[in-house]
PDB file of C-alpha atoms in Angstrom:
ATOM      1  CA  UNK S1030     -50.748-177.576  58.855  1.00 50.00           C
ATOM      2  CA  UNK S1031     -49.364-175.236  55.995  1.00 52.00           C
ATOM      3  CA  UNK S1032     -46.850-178.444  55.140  1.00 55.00           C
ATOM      4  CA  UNK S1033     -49.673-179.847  54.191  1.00 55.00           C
ATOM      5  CA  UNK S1034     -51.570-177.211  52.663  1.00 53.00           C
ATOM      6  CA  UNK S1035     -48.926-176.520  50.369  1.00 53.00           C
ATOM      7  CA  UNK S1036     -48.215-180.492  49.335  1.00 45.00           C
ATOM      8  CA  UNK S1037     -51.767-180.454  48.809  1.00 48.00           C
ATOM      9  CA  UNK S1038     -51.554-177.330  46.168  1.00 45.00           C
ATOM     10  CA  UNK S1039     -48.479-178.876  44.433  1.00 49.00           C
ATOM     11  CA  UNK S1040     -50.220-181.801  43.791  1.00 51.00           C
ATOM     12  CA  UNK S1041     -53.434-180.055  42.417  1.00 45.00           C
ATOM     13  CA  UNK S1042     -50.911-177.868  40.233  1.00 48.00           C
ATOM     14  CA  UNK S1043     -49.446-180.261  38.807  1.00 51.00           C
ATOM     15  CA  UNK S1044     -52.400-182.430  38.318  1.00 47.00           C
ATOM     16  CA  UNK S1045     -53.327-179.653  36.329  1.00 45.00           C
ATOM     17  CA  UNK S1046     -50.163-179.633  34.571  1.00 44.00           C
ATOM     18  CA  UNK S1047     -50.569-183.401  33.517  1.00 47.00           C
ATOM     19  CA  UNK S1048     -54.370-182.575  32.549  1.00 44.00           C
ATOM     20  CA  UNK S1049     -53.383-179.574  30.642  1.00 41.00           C
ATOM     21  CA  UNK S1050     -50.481-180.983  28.722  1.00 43.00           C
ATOM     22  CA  UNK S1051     -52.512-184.901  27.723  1.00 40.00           C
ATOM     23  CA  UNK S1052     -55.117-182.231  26.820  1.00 40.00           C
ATOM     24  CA  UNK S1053     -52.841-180.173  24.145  1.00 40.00           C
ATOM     25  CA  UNK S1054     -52.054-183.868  22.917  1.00 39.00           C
ATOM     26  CA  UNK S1055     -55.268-184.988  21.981  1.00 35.00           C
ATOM     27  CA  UNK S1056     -56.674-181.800  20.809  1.00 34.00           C
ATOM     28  CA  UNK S1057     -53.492-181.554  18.623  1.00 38.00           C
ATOM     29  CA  UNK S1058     -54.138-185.086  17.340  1.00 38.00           C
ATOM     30  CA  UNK S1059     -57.541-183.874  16.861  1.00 34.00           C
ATOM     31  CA  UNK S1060     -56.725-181.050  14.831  1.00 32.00           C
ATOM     32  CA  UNK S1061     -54.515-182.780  12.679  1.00 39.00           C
ATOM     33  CA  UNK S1062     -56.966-185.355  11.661  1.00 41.00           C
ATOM     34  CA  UNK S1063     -59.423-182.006  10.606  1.00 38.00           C
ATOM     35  CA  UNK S1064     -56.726-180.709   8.599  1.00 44.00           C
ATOM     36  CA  UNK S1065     -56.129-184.322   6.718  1.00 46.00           C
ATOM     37  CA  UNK S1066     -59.693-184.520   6.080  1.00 52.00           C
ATOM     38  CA  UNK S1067     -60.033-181.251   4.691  1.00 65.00           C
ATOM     39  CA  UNK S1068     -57.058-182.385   1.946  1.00 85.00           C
ATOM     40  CA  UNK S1069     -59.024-183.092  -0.968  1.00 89.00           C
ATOM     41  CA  UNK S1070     -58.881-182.521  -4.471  1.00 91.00           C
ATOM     42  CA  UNK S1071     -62.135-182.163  -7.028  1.00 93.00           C
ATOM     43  CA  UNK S1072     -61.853-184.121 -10.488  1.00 95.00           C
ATOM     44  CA  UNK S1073     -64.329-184.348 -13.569  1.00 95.00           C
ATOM     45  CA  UNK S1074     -64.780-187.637 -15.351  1.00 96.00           C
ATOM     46  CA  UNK S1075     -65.897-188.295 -19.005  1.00 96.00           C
ATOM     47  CA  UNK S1076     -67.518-191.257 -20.520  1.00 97.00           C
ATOM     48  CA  UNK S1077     -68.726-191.141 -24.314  1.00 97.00           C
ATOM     49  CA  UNK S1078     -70.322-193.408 -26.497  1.00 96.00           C
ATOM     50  CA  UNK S1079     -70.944-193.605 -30.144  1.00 97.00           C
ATOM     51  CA  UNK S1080     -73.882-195.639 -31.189  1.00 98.00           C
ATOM     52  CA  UNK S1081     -75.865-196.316 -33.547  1.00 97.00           C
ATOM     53  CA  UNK S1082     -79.983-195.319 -33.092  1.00 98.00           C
ATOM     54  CA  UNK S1083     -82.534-198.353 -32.756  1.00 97.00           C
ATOM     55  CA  UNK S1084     -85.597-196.627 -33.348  1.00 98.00           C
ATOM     56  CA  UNK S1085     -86.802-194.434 -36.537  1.00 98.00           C
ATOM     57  CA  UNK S1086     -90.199-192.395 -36.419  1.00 98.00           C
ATOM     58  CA  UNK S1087     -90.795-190.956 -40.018  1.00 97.00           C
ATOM     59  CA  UNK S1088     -93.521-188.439 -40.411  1.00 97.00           C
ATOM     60  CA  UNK S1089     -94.707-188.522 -44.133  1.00 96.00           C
ATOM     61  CA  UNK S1090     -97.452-185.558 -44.919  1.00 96.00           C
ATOM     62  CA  UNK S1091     -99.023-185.020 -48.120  1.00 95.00           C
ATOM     63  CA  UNK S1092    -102.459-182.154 -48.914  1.00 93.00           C
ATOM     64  CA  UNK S1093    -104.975-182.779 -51.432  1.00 93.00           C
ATOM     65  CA  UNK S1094    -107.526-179.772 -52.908  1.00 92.00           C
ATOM     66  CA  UNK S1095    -110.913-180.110 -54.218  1.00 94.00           C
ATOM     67  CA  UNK S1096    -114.373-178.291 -54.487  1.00 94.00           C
ATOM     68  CA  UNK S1097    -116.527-181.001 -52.736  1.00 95.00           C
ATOM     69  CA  UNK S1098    -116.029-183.146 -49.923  1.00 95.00           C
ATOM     70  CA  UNK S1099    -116.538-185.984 -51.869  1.00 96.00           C
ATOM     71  CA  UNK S1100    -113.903-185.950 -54.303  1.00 96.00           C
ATOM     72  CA  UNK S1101    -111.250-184.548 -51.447  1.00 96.00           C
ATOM     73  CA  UNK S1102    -112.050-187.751 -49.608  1.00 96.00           C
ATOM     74  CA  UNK S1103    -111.336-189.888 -52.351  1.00 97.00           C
ATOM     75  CA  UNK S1104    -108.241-187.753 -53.527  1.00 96.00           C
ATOM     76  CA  UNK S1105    -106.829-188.641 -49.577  1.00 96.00           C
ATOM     77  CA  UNK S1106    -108.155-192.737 -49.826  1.00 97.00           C
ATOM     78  CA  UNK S1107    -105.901-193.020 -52.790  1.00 96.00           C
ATOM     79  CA  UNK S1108    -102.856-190.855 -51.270  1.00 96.00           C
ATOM     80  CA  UNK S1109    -102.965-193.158 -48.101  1.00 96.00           C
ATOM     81  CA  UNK S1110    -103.680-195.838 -49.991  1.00 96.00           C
ATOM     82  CA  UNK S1111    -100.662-195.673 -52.476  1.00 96.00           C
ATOM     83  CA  UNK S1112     -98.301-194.826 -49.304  1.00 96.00           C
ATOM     84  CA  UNK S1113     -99.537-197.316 -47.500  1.00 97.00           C
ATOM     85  CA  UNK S1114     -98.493-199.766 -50.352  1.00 97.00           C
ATOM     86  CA  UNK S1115     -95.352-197.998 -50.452  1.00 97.00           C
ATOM     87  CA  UNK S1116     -94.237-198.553 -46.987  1.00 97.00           C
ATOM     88  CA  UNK S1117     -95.869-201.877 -46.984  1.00 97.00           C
ATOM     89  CA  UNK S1118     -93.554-203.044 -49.899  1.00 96.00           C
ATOM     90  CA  UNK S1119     -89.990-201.611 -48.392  1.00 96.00           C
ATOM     91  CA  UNK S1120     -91.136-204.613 -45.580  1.00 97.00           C
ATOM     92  CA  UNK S1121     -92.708-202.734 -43.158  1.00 98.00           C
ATOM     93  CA  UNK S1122     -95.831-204.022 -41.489  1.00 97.00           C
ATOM     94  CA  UNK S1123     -99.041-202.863 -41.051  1.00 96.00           C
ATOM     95  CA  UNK S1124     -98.402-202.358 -36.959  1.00 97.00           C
ATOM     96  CA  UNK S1125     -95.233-199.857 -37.675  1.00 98.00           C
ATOM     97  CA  UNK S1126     -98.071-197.636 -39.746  1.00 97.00           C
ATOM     98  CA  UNK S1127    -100.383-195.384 -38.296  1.00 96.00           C
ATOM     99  CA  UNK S1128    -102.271-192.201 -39.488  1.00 94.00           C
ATOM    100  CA  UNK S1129    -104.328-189.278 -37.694  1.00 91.00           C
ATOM    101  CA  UNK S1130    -107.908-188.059 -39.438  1.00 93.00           C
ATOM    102  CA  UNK S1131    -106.677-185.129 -42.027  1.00 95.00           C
ATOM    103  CA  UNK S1132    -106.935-181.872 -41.219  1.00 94.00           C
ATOM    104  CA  UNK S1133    -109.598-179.624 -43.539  1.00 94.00           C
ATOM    105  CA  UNK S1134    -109.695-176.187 -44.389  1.00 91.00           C
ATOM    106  CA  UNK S1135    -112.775-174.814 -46.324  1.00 90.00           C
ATOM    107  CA  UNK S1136    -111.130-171.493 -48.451  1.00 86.00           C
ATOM    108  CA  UNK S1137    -114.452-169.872 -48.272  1.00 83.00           C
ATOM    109  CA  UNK S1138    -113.710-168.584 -44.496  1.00 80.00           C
ATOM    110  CA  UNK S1139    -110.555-167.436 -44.672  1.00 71.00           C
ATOM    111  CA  UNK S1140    -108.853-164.177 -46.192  1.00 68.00           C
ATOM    112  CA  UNK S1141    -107.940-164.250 -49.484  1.00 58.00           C
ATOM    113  CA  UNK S1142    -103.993-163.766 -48.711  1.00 49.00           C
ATOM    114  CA  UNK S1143    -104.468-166.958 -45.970  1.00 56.00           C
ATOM    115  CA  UNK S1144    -105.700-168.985 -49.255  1.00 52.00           C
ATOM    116  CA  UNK S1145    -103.280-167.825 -51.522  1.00 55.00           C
ATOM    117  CA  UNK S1146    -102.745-169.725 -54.393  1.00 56.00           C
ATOM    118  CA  UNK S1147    -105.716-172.957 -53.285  1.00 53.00           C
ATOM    119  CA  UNK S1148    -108.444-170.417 -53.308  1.00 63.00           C
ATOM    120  CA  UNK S1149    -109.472-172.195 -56.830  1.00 79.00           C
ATOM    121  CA  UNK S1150    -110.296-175.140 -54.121  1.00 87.00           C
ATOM    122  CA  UNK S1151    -112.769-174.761 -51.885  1.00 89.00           C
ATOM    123  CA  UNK S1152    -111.386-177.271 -49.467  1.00 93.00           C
ATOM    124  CA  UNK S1153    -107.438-178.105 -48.605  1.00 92.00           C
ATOM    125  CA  UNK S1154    -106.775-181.428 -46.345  1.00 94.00           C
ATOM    126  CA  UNK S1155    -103.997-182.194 -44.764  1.00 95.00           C
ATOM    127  CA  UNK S1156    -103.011-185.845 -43.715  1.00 96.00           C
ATOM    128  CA  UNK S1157    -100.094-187.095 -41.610  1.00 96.00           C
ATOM    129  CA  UNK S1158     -98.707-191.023 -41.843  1.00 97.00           C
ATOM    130  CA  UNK S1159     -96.478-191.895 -39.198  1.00 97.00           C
ATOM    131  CA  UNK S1160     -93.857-194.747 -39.769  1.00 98.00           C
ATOM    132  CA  UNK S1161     -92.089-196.048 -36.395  1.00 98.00           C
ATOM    133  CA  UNK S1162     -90.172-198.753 -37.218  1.00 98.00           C
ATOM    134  CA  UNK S1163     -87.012-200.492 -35.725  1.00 98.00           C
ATOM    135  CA  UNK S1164     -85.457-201.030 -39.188  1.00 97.00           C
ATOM    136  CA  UNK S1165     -83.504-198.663 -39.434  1.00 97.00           C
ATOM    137  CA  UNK S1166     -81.525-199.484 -42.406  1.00 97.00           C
ATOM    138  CA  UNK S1167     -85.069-200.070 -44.075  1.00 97.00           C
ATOM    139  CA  UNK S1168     -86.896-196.511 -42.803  1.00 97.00           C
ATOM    140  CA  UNK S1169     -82.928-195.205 -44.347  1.00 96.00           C
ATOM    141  CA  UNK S1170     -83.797-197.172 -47.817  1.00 96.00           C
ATOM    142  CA  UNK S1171     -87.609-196.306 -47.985  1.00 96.00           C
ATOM    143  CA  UNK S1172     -86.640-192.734 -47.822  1.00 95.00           C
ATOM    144  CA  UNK S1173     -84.145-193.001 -50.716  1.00 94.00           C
ATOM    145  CA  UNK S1174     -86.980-193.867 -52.894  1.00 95.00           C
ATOM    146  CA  UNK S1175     -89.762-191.565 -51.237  1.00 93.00           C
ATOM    147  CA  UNK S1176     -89.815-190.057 -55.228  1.00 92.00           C
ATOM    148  CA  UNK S1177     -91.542-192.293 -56.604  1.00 94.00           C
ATOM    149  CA  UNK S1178     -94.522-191.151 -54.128  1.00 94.00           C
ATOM    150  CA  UNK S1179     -94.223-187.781 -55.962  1.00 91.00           C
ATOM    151  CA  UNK S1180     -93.908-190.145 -59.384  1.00 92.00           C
ATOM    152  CA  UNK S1181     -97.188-191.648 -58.082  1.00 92.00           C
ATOM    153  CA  UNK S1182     -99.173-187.978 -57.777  1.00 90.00           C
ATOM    154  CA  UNK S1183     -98.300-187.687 -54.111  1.00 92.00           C
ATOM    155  CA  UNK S1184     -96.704-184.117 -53.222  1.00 85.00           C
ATOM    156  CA  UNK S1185     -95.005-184.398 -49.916  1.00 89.00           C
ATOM    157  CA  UNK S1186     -95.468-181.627 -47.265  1.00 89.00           C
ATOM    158  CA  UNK S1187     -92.932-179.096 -46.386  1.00 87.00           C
ATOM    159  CA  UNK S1188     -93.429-181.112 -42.865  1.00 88.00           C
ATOM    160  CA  UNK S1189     -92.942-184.188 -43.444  1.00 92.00           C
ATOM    161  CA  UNK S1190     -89.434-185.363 -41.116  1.00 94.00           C
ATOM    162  CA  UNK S1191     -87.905-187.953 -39.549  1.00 96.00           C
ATOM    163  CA  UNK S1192     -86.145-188.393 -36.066  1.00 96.00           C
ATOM    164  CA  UNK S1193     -83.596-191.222 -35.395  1.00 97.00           C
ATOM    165  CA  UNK S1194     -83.561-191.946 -30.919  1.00 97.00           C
ATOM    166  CA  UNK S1195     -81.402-194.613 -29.152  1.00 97.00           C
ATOM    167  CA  UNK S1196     -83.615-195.853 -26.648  1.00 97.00           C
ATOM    168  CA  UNK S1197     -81.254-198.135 -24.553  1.00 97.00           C
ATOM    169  CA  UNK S1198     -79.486-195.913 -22.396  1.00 96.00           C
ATOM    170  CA  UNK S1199     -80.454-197.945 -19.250  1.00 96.00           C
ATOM    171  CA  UNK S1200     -78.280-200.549 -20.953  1.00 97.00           C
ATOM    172  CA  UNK S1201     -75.119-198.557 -21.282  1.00 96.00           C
ATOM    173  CA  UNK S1202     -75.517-196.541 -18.060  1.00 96.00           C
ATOM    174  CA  UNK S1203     -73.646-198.720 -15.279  1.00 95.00           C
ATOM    175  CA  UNK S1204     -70.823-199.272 -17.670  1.00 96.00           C
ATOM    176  CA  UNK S1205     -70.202-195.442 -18.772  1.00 96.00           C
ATOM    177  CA  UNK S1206     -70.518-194.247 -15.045  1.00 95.00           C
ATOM    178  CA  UNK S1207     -67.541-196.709 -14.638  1.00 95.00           C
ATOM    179  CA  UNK S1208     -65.619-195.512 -17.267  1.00 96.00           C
ATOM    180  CA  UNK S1209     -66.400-191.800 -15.696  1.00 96.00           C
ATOM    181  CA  UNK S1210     -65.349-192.594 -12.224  1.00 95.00           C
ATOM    182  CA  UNK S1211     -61.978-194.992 -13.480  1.00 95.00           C
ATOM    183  CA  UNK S1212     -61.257-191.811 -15.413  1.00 96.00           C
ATOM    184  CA  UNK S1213     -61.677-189.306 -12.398  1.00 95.00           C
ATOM    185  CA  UNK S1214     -59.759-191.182 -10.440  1.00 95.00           C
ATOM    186  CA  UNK S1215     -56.669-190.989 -12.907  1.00 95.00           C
ATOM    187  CA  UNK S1216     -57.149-187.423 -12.893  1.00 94.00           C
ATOM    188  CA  UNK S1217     -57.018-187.289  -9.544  1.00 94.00           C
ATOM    189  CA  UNK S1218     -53.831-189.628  -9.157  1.00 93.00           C
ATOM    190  CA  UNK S1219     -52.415-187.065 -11.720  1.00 93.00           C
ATOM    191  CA  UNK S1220     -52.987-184.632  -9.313  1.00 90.00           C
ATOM    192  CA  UNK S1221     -51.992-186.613  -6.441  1.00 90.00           C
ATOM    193  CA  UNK S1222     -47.881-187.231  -7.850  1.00 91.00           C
ATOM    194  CA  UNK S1223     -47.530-184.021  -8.822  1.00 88.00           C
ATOM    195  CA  UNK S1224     -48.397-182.545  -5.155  1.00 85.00           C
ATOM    196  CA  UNK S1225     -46.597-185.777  -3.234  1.00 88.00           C
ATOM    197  CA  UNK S1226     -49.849-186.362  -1.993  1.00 89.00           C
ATOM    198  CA  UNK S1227     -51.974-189.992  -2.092  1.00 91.00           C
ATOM    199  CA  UNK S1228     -55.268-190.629  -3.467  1.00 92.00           C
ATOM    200  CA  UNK S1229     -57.680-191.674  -0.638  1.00 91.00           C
ATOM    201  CA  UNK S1230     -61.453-193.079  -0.767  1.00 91.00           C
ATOM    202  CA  UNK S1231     -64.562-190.870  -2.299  1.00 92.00           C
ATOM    203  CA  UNK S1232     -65.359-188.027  -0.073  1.00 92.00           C
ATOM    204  CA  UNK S1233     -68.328-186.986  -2.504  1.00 93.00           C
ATOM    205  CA  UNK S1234     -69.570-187.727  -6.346  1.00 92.00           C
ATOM    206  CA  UNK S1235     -72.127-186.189  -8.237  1.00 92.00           C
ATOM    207  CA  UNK S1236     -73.194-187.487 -11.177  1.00 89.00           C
ATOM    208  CA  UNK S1237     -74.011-185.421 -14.214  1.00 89.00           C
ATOM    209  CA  UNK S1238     -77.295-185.442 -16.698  1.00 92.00           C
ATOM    210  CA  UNK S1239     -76.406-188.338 -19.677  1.00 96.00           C
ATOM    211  CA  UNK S1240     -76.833-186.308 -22.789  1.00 96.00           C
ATOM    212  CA  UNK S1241     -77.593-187.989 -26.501  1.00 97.00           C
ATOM    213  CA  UNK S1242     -76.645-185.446 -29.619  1.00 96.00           C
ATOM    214  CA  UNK S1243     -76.658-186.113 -33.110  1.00 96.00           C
ATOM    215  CA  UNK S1244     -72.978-187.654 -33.772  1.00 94.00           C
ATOM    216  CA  UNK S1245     -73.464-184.488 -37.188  1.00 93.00           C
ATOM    217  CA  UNK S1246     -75.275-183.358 -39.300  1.00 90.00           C
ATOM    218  CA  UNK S1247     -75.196-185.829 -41.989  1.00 91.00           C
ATOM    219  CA  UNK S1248     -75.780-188.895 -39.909  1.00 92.00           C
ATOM    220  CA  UNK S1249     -78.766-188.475 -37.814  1.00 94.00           C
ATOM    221  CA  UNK S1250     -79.131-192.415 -37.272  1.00 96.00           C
ATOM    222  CA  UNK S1251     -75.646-192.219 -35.160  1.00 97.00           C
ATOM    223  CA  UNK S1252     -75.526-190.575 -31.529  1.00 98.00           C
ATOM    224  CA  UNK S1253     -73.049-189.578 -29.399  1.00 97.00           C
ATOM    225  CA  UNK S1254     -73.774-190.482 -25.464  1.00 98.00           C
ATOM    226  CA  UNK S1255     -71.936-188.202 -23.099  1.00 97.00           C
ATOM    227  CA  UNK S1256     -71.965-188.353 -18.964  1.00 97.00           C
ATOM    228  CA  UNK S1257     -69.403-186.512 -16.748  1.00 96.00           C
ATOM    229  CA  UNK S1258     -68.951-187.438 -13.020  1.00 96.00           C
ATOM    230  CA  UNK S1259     -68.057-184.207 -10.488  1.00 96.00           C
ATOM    231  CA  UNK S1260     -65.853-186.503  -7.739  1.00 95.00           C
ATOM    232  CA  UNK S1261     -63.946-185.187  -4.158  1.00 94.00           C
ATOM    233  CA  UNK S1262     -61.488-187.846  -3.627  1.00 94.00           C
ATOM    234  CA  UNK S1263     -59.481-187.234  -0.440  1.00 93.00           C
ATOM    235  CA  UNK S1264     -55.744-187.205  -0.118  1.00 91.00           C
ATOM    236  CA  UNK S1265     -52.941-188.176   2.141  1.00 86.00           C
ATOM    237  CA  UNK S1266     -49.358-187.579   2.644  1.00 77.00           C
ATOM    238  CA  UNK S1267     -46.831-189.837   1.820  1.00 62.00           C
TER     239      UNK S1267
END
């Protein structure tokens, strides 16, 4: 009876053995693959675009004085008249002009150092004309010769400005987020020969805000498109 009894424990013990050791195995093997997934490296990609704006919106303002509300209203009729021919001859049509009611200010109610030097007028207006035009080598020309709407009596406002936009970004996207990701991944190959490592699939991207700037100063009507990609690309031994 204790023959047995002990066969039967040396079996169970090493049973356990056998369990104990295929167990270290596996959970070694398991632990391994943890640490290889953990092996990544973090790379930034750039894509940048220079191009050239498609839309101009020109904001033209001009103020007229006068005593009645008579002769101011005629005084703006022939401003916005007179610009209207302007803009109309430089090839612009009637659709890419619009205007919003003038603003009026009667002298009488306000301070005398609010009035300043148009307190000989009883009323100031002042009128905006918006240009939004595609053209924008005409809006670019047009401007060149905005004197001779001060040769024709019209005194522009301090306000008046114009904005250049690119509005076809959706266009460009899919091709610059390329251009981001190719570029991450070189980084990241970079990374990968100098550490005798290999560059695996994505583990994670995040992709940044597209930004449009001014390309300078001096050339408004040219932009400069910028994205940058955040990408985890995983890496493997050799």
């Amino acid at each position: 009876m204790t023959d047995r009894r002990t066969v039967a424990f040396l079996t169970l013990g090493i049973c356990l053995a056998c369990g104990l050791i295929i167990s270290s195995y596996f959970l070694g093997s398991a632990i391994k693959e943890i640490k290889m997934a953990e092996r990544y490296v973090t790379v930034k990609g750039l894509s940048e675009r220079i191009v050239e704006a498609d839309l101009a919106i020109w904001n033209i303002s001009f103020r007229n004085s006068a005593n009645t509300l008579e002769e101011l209203q005629r005084d703006i009729d022939d401003n916005k008249s007179k610009l209207y021919n302007f803009l109309l001859e430089a090839g612009f049509s009637e659709s890419e002009i619009s205007s919003m009611p003038p603003q009026i200010t009667d002298t009488q109610s306000l301070p005398y150092y609010d009035a300043g030097k148009d307190r000989e007028y009883r009323y100031i207006a002042l009128t905006r004309i918006t240009l939004r035009s595609n053209d924008i080598a005409g809006v670019k020309k047009a401007m060149e010769k905005s004197g001779e709407l001060v040769s024709a009596g019209i005194a522009l406002g301090e306000d008046s400005s114009t904005r250049f936009s690119f509005t076809k970004l959706n266009d460009i996207k899919p091709e610059m987020i390329a251009e981001a990701t190719k570029n991450a991944r070189e980084a990241a190959e970079q990374f990968a020969r100098d550490s005798g490592s290999q560059v695996g699939a994505i583990r994670r991207a995040t992709q940044g805000y597209f930004t449009i700037e001014d390309r300078d100063a001096g050339s408004p009507d040219f932009k400069i498109v910028r994205v940058v990609t955040t990408i985890d690309f995983f890496l493997s031994s050799h």
